[in-house]
mmCIF file of N, CA and C and ligand atoms in Angstrom:
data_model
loop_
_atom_site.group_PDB
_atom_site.id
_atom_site.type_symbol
_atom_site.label_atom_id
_atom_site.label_comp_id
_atom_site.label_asym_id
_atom_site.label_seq_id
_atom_site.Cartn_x
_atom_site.Cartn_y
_atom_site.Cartn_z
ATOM 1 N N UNK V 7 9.558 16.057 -9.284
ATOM 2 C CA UNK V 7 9.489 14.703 -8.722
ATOM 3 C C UNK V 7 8.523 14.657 -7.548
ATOM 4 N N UNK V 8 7.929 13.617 -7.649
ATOM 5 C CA UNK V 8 6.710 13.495 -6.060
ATOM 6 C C UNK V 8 7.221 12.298 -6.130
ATOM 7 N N UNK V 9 7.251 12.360 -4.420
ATOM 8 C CA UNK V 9 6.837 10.436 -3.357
ATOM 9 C C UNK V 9 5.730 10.201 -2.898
ATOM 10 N N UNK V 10 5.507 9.134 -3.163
ATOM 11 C CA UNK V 10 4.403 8.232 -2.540
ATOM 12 C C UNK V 10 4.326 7.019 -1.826
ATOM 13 N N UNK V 11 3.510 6.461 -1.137
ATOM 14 C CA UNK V 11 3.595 5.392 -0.035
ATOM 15 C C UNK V 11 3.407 4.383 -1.328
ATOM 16 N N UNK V 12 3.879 3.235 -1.035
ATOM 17 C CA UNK V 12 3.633 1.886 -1.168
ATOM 18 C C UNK V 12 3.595 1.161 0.008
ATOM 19 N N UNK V 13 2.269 0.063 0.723
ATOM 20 C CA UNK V 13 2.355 -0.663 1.214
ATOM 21 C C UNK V 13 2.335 -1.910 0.984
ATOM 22 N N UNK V 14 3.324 -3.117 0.778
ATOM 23 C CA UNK V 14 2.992 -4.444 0.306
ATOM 24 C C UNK V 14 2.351 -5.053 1.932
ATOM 25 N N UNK V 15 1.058 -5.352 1.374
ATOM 26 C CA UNK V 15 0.222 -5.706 2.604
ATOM 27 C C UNK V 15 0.572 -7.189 3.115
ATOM 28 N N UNK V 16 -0.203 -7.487 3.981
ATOM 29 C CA UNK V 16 0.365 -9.579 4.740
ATOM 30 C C UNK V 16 0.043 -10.720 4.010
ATOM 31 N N UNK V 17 -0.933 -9.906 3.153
ATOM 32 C CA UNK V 17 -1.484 -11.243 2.134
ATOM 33 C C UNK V 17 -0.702 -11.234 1.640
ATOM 34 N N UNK V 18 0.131 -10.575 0.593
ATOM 35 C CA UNK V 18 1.664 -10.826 -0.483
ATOM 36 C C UNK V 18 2.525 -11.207 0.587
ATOM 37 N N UNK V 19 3.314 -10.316 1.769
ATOM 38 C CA UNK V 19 4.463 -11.329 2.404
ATOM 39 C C UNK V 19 3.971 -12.242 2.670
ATOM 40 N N UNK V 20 3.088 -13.038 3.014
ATOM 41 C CA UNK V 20 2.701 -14.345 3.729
ATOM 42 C C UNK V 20 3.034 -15.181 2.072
ATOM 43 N N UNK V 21 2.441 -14.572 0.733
ATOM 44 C CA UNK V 21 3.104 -15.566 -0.334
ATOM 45 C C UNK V 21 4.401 -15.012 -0.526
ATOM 46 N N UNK V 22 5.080 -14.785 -0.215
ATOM 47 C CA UNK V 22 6.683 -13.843 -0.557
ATOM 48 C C UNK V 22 6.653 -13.635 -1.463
ATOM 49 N N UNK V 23 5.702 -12.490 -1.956
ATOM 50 C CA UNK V 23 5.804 -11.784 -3.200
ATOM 51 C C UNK V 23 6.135 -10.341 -3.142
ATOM 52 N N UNK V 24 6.809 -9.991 -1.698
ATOM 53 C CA UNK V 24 7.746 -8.568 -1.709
ATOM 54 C C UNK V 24 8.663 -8.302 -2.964
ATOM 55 N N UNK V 25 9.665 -9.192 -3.190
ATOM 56 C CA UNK V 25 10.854 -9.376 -3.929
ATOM 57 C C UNK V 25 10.024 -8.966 -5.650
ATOM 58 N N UNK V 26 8.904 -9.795 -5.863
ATOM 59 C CA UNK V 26 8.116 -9.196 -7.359
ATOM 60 C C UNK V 26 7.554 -7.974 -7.059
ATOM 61 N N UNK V 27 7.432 -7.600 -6.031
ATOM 62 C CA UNK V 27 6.732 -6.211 -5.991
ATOM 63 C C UNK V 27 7.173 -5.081 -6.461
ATOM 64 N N UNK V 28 8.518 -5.369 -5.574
ATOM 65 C CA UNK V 28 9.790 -4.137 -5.628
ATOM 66 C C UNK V 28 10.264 -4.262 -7.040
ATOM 67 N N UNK V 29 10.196 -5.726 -8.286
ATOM 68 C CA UNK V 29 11.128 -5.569 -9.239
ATOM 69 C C UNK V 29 10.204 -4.582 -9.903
ATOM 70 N N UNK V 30 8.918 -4.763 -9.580
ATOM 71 C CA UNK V 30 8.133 -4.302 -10.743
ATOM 72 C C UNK V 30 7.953 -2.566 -10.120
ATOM 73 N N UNK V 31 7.843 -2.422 -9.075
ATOM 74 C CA UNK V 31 8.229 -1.015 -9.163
ATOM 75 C C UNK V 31 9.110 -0.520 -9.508
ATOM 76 N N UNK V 32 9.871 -1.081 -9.420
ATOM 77 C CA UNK V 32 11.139 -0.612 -10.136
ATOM 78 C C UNK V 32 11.605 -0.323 -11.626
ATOM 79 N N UNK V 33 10.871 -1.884 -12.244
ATOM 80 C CA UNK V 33 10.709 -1.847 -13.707
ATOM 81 C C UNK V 33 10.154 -0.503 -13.986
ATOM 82 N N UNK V 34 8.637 -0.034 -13.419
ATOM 83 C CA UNK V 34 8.038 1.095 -13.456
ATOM 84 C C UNK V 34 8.513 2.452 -13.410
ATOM 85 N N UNK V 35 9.740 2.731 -12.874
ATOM 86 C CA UNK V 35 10.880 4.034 -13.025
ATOM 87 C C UNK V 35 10.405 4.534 -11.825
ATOM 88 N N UNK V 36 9.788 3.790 -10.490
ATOM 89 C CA UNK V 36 9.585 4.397 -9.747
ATOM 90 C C UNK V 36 11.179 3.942 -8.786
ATOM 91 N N UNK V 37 11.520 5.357 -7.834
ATOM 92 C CA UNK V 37 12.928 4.609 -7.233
ATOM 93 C C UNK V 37 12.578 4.644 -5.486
ATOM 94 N N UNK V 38 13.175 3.776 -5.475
ATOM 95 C CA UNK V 38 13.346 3.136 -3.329
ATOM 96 C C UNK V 38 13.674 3.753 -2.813
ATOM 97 N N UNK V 39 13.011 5.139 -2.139
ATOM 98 C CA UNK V 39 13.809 5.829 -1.085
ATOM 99 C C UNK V 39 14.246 5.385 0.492
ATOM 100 N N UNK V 40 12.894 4.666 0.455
ATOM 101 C CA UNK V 40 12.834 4.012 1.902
ATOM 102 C C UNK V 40 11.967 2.471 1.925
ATOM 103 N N UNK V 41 12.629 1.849 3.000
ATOM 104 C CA UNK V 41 11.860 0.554 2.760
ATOM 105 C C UNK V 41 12.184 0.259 4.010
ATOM 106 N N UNK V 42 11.209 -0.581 4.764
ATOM 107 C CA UNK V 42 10.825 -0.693 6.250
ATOM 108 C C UNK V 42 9.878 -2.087 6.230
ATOM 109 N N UNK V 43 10.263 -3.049 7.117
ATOM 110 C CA UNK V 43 9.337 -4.497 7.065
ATOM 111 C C UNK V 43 8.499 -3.904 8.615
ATOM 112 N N UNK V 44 7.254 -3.687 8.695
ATOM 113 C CA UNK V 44 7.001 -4.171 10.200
ATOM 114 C C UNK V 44 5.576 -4.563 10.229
ATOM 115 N N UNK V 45 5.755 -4.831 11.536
ATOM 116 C CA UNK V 45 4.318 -5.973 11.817
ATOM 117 C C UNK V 45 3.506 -4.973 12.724
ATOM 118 N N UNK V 46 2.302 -4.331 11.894
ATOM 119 C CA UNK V 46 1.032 -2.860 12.207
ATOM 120 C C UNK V 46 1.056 -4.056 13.958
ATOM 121 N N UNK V 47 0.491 -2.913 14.895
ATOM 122 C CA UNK V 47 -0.151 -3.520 15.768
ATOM 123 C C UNK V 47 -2.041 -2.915 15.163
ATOM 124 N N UNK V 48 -2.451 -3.482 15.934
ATOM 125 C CA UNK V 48 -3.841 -3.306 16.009
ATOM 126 C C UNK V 48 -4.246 -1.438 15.906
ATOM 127 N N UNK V 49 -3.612 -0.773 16.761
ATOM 128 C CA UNK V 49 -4.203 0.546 17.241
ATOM 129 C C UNK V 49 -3.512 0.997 15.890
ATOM 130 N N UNK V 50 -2.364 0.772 15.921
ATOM 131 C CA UNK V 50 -1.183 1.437 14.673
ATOM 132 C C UNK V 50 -2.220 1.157 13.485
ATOM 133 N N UNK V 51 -2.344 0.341 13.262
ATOM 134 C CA UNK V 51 -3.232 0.029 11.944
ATOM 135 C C UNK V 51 -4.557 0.621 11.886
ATOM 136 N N UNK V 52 -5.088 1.112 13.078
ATOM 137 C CA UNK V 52 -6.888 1.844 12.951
ATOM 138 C C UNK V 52 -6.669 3.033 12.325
ATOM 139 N N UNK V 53 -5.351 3.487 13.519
ATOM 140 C CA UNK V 53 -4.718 5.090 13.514
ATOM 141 C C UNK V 53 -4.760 5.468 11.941
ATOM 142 N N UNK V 54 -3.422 4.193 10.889
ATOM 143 C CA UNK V 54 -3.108 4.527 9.993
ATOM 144 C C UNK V 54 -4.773 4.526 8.518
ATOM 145 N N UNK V 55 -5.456 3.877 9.088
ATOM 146 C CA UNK V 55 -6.949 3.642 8.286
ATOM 147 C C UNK V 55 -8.345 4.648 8.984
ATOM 148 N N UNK V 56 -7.536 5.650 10.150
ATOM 149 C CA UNK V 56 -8.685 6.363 10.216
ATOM 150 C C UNK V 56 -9.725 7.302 9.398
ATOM 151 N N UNK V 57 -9.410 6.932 8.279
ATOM 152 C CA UNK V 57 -10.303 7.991 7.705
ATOM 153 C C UNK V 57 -11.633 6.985 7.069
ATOM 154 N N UNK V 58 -11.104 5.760 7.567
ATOM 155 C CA UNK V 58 -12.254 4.948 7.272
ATOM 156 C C UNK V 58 -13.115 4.307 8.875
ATOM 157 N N UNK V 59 -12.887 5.093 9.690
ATOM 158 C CA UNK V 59 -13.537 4.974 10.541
ATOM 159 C C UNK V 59 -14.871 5.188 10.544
ATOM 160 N N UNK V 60 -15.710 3.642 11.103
ATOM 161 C CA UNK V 60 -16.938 3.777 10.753
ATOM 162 C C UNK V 60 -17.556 3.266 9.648
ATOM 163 N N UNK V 61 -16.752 2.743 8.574
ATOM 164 C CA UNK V 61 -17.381 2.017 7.458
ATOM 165 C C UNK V 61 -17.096 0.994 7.981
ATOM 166 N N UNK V 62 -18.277 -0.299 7.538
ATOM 167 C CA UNK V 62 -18.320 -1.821 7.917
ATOM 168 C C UNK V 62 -17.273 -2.238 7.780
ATOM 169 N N UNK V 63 -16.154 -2.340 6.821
ATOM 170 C CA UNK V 63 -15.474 -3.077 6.800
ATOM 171 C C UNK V 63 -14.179 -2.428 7.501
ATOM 172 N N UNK V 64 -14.034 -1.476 8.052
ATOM 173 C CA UNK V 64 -12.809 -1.334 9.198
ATOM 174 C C UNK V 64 -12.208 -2.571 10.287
ATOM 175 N N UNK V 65 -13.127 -2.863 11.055
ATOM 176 C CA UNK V 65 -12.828 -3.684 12.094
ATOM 177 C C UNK V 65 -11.825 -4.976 11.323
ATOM 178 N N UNK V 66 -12.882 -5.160 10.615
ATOM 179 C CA UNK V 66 -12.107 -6.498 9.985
ATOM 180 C C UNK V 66 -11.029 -6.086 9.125
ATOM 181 N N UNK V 67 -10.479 -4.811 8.331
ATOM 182 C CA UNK V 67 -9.637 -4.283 7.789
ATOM 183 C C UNK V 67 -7.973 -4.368 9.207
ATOM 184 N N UNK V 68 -8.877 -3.747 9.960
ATOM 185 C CA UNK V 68 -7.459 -3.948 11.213
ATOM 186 C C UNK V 68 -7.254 -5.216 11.204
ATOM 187 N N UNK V 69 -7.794 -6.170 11.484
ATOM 188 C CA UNK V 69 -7.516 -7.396 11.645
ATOM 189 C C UNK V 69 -6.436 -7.953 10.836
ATOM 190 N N UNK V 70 -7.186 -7.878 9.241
ATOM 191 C CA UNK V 70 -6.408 -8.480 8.614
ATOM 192 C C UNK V 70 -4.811 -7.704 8.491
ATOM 193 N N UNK V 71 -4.832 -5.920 8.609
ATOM 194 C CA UNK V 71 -3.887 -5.784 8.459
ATOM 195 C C UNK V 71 -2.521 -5.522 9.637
ATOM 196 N N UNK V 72 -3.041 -6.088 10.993
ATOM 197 C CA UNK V 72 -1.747 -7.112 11.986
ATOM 198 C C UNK V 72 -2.045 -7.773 12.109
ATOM 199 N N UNK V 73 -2.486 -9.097 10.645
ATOM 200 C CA UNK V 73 -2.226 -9.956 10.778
ATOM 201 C C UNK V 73 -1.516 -10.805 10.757
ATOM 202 N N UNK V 74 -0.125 -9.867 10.406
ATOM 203 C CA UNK V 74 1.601 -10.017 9.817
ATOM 204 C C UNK V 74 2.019 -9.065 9.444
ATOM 205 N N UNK V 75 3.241 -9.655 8.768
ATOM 206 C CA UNK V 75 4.382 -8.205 8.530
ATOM 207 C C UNK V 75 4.033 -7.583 7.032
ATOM 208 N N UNK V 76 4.236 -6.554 6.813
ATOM 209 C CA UNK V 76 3.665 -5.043 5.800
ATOM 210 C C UNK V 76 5.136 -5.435 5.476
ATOM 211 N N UNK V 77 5.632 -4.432 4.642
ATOM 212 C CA UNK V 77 6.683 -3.583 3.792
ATOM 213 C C UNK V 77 6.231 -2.372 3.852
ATOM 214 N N UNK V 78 6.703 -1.104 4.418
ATOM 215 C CA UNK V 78 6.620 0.057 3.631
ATOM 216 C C UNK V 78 7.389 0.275 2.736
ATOM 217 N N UNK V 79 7.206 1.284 1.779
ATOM 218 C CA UNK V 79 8.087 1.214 0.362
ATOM 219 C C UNK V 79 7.710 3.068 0.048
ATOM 220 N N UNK V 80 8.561 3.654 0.835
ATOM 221 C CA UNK V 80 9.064 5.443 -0.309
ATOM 222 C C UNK V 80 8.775 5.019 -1.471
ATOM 223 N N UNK V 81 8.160 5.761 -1.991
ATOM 224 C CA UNK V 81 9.051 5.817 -3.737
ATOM 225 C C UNK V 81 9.216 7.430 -4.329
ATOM 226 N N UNK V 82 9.495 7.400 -5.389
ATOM 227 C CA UNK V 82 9.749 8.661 -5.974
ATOM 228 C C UNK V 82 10.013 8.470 -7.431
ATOM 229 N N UNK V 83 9.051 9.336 -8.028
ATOM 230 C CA UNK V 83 8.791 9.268 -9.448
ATOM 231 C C UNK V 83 8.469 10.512 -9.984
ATOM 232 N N UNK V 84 8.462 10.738 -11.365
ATOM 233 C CA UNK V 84 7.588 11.974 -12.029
ATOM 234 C C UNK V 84 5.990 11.466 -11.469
ATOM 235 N N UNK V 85 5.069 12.439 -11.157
ATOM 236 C CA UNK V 85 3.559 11.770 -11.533
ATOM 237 C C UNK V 85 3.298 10.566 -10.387
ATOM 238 N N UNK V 86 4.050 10.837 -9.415
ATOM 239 C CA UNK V 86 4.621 9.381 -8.937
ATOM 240 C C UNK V 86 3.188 8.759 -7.757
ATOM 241 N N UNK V 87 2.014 10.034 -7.031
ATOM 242 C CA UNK V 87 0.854 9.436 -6.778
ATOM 243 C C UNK V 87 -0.141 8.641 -7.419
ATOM 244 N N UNK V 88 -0.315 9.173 -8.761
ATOM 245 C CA UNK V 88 -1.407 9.182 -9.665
ATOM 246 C C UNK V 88 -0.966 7.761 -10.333
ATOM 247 N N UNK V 89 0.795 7.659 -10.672
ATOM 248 C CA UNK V 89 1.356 6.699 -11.446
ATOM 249 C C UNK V 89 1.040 5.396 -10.581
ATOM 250 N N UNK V 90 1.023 5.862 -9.478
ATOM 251 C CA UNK V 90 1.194 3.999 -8.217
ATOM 252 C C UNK V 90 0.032 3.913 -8.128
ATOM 253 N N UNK V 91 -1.093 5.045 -8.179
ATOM 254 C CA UNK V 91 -2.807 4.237 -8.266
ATOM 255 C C UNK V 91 -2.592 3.405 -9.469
ATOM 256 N N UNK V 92 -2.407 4.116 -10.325
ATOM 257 C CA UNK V 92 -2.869 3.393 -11.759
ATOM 258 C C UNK V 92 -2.004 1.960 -11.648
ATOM 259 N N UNK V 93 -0.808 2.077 -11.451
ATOM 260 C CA UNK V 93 0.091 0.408 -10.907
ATOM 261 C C UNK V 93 -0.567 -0.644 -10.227
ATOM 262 N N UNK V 94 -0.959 0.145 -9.314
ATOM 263 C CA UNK V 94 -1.470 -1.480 -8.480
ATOM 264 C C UNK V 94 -3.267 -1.681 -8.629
ATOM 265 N N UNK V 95 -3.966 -0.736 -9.393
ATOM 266 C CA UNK V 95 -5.537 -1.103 -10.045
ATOM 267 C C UNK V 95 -6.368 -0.714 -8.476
ATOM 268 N N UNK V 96 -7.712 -0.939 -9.124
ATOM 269 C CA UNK V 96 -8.692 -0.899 -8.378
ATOM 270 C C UNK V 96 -8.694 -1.947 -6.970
ATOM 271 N N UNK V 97 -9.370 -0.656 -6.091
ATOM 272 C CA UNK V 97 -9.256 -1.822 -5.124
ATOM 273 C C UNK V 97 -9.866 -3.189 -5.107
ATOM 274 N N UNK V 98 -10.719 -3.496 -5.669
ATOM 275 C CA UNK V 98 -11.377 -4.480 -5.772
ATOM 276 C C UNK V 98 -10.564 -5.307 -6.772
ATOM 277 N N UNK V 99 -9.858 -6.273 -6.985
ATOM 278 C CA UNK V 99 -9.038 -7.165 -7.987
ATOM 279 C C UNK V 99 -9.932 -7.501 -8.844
ATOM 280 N N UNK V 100 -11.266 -7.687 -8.911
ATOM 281 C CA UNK V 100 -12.170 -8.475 -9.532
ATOM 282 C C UNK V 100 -12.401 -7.135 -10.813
ATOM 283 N N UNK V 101 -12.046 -5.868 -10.317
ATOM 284 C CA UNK V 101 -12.383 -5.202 -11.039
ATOM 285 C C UNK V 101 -11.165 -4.225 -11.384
ATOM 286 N N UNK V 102 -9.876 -4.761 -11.229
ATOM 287 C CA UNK V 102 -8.713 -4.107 -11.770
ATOM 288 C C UNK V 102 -8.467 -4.434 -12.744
ATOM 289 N N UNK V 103 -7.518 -3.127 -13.334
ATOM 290 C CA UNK V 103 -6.993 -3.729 -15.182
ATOM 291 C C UNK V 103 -5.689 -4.557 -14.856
ATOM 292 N N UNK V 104 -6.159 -5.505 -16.247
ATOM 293 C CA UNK V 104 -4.726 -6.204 -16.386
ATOM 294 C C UNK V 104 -3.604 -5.797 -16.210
ATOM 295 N N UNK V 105 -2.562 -6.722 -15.207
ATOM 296 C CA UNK V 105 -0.813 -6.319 -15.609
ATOM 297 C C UNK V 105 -1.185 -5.126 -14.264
ATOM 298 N N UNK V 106 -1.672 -4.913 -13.798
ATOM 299 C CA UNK V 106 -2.140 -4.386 -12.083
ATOM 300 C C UNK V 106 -1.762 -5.360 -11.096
ATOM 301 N N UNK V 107 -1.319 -5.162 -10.100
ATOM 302 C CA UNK V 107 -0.733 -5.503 -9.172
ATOM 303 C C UNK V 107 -1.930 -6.131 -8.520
ATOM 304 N N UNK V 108 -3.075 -5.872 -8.227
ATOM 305 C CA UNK V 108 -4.155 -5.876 -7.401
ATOM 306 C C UNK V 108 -4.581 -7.133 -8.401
ATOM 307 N N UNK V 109 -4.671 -7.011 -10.221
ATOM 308 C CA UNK V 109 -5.706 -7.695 -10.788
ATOM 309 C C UNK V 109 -4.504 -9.100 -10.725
ATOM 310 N N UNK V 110 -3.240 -8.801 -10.575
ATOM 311 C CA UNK V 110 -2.795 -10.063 -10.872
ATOM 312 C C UNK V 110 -2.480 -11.052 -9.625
ATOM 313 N N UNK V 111 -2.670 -10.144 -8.643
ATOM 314 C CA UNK V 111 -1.669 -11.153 -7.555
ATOM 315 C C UNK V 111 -2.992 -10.840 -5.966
ATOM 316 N N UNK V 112 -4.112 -10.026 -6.015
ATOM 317 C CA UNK V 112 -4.897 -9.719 -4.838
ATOM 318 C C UNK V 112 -6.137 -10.660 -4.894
ATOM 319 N N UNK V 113 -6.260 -11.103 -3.937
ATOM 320 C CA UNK V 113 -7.416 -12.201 -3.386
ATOM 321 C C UNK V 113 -8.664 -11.963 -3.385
ATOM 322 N N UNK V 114 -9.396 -10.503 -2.830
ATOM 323 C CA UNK V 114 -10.363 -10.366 -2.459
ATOM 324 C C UNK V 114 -10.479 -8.903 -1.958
ATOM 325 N N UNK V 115 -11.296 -7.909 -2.095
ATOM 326 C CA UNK V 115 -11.572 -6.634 -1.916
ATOM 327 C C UNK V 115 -11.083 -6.302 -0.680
ATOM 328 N N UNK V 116 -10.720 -7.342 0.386
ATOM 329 C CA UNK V 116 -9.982 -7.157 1.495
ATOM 330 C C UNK V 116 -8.136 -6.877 1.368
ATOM 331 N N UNK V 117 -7.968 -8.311 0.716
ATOM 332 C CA UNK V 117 -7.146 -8.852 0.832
ATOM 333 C C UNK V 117 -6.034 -8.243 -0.551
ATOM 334 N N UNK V 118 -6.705 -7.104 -0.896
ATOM 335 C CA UNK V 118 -5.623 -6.875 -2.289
ATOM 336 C C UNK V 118 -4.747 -6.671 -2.019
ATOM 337 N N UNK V 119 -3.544 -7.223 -1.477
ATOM 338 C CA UNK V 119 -2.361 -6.970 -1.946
ATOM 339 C C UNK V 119 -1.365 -6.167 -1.443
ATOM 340 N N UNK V 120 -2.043 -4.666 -1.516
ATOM 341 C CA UNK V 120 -0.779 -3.695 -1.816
ATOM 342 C C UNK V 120 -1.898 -1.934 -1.308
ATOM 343 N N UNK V 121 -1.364 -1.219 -0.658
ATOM 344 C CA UNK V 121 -1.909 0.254 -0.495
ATOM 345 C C UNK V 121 -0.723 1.218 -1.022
ATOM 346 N N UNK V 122 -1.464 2.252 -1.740
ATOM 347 C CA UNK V 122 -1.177 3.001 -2.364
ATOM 348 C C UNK V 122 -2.141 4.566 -2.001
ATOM 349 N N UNK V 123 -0.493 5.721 -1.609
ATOM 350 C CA UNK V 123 -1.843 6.868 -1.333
ATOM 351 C C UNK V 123 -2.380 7.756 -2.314
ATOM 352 N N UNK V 124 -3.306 8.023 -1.701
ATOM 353 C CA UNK V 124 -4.623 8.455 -3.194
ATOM 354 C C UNK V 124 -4.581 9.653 -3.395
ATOM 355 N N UNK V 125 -3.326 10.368 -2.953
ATOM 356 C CA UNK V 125 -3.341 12.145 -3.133
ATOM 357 C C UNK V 125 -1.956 12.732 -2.626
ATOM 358 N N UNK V 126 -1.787 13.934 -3.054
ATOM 359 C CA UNK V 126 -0.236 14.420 -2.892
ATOM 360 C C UNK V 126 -0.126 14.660 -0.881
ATOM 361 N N UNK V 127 -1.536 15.011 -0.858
ATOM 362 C CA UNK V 127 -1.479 15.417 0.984
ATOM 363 C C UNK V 127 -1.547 14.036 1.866
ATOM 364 N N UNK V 128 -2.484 13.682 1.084
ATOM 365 C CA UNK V 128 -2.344 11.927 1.721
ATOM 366 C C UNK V 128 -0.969 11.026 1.743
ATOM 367 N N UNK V 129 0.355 11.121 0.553
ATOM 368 C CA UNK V 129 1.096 10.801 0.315
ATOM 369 C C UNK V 129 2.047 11.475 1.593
ATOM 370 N N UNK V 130 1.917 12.828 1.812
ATOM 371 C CA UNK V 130 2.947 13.507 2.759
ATOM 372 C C UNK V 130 2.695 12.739 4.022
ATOM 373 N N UNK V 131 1.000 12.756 4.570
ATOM 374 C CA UNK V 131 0.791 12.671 5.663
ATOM 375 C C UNK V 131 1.552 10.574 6.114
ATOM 376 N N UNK V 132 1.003 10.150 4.941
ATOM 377 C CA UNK V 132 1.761 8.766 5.162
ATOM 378 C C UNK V 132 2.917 8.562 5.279
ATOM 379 N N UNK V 133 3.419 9.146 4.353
ATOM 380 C CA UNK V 133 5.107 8.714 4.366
ATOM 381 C C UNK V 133 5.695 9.254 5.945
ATOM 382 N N UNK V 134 5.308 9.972 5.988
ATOM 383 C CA UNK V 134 5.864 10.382 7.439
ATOM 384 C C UNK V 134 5.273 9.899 8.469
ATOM 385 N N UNK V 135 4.054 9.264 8.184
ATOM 386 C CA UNK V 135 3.974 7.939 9.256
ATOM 387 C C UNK V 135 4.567 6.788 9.631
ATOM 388 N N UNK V 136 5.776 6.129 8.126
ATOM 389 C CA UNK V 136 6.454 5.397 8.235
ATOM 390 C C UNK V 136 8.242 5.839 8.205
ATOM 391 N N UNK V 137 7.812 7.001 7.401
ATOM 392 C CA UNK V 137 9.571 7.403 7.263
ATOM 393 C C UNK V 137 9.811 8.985 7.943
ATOM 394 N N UNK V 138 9.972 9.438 9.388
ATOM 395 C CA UNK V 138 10.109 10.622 10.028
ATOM 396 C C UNK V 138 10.938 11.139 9.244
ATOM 397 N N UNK V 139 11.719 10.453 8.605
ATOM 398 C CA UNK V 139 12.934 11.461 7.743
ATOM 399 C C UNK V 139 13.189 11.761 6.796
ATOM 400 N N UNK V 140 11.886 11.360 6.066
ATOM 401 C CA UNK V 140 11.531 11.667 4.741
ATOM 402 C C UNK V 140 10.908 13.212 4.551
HETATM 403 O O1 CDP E 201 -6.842 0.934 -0.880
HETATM 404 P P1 CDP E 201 -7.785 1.835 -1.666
HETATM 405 O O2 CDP E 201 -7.450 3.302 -1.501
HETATM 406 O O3 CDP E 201 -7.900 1.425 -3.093
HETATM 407 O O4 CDP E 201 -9.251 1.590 -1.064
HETATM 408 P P2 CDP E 201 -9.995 2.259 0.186
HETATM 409 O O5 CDP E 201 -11.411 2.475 -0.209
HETATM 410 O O6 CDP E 201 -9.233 3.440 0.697
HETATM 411 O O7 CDP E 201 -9.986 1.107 1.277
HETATM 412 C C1 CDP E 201 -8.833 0.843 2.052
HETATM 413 C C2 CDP E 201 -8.682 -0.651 2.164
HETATM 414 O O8 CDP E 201 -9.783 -1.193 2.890
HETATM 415 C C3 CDP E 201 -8.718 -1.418 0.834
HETATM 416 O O9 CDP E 201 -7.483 -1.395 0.166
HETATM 417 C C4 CDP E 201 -9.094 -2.803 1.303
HETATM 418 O O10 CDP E 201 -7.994 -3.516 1.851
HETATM 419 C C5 CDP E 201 -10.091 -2.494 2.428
HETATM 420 N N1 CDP E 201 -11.508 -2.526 1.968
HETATM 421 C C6 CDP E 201 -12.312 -3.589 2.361
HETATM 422 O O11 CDP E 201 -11.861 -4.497 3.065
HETATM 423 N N2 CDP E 201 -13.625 -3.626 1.957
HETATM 424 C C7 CDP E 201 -14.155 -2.642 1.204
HETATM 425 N N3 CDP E 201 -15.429 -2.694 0.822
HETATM 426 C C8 CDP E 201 -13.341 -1.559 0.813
HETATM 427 C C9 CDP E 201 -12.016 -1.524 1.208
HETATM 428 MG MG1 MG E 202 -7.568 4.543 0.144
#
């Protein structure tokens, strides 16, 4: 079994589409270890996107993401990194597959939706950014 981060980002709570998020992870056989609502501050949010420090679109990435309240979301699955990329699609919505989280419900290459981590070390280092007791 592996865990991985799910973040439902401010663009979905601002439409209250937490509640479809979670059914459909769920539908997916992925299970809820932990779940946490909070609102990134500014620094919290660079901290948690530093590895994109320095690409153009950071600054405005913080922005949008305290621009309201997140969900963090544990999960735990077989396959369970690789399985939540492929769930929520490309970052870009314009260019995710159907029945993707990103292609069905994300706005704009900013604004998709939902973060998902992209590796088993990346998955450790996150989750324990939101869940110490995980
Ligand atoms: O989230 P993902 O791992 O798919 O993409 P990323 O390349 O790690 O980028 C992190 C986040 O930055 C994306 O999910 C977008 O919200 C944002 N982003 C952006 O605003 N403009 C870009 N050209 C690329 C990413
Ligand atoms: Mg990424």
């Amino acid at each position: 079994m592996e865990k991985t981060l799910l973040i439902i980002k401010p663009d979905a709570t601002d439409r209250h589409l937490t509640g479809e998020f979670l059914r459909r992870v769920e539908s997916a056989r992925f299970v809820i270890l932990g779940l946490r609502m909070l609102h990134l501050d500014a620094v919290t949010a660079r901290r948690f996107y530093a590895v994109h420090e320095g690409k153009p679109f950071v600054d405005a990435l913080v922005d949008y993401m305290s621009s309201g309240p997140s969900v963090a979301v544990a999960l735990e699955r077989e396959n369970a990194v690789k399985a939540l990329r492929e769930f929520v699609g490309a970052t870009d919505p314009a260019k995710a597959a159907c029945g993707t989280i990103r292609h069905d419900f994300g706005l704009d290459i900013q604004r998709n939706s939902v973060h998902a981590s992209d590796g088993l070390d990346t998955a450790r280092d996150e989750l324990r950014f939101f869940f110490e007791k995980l």
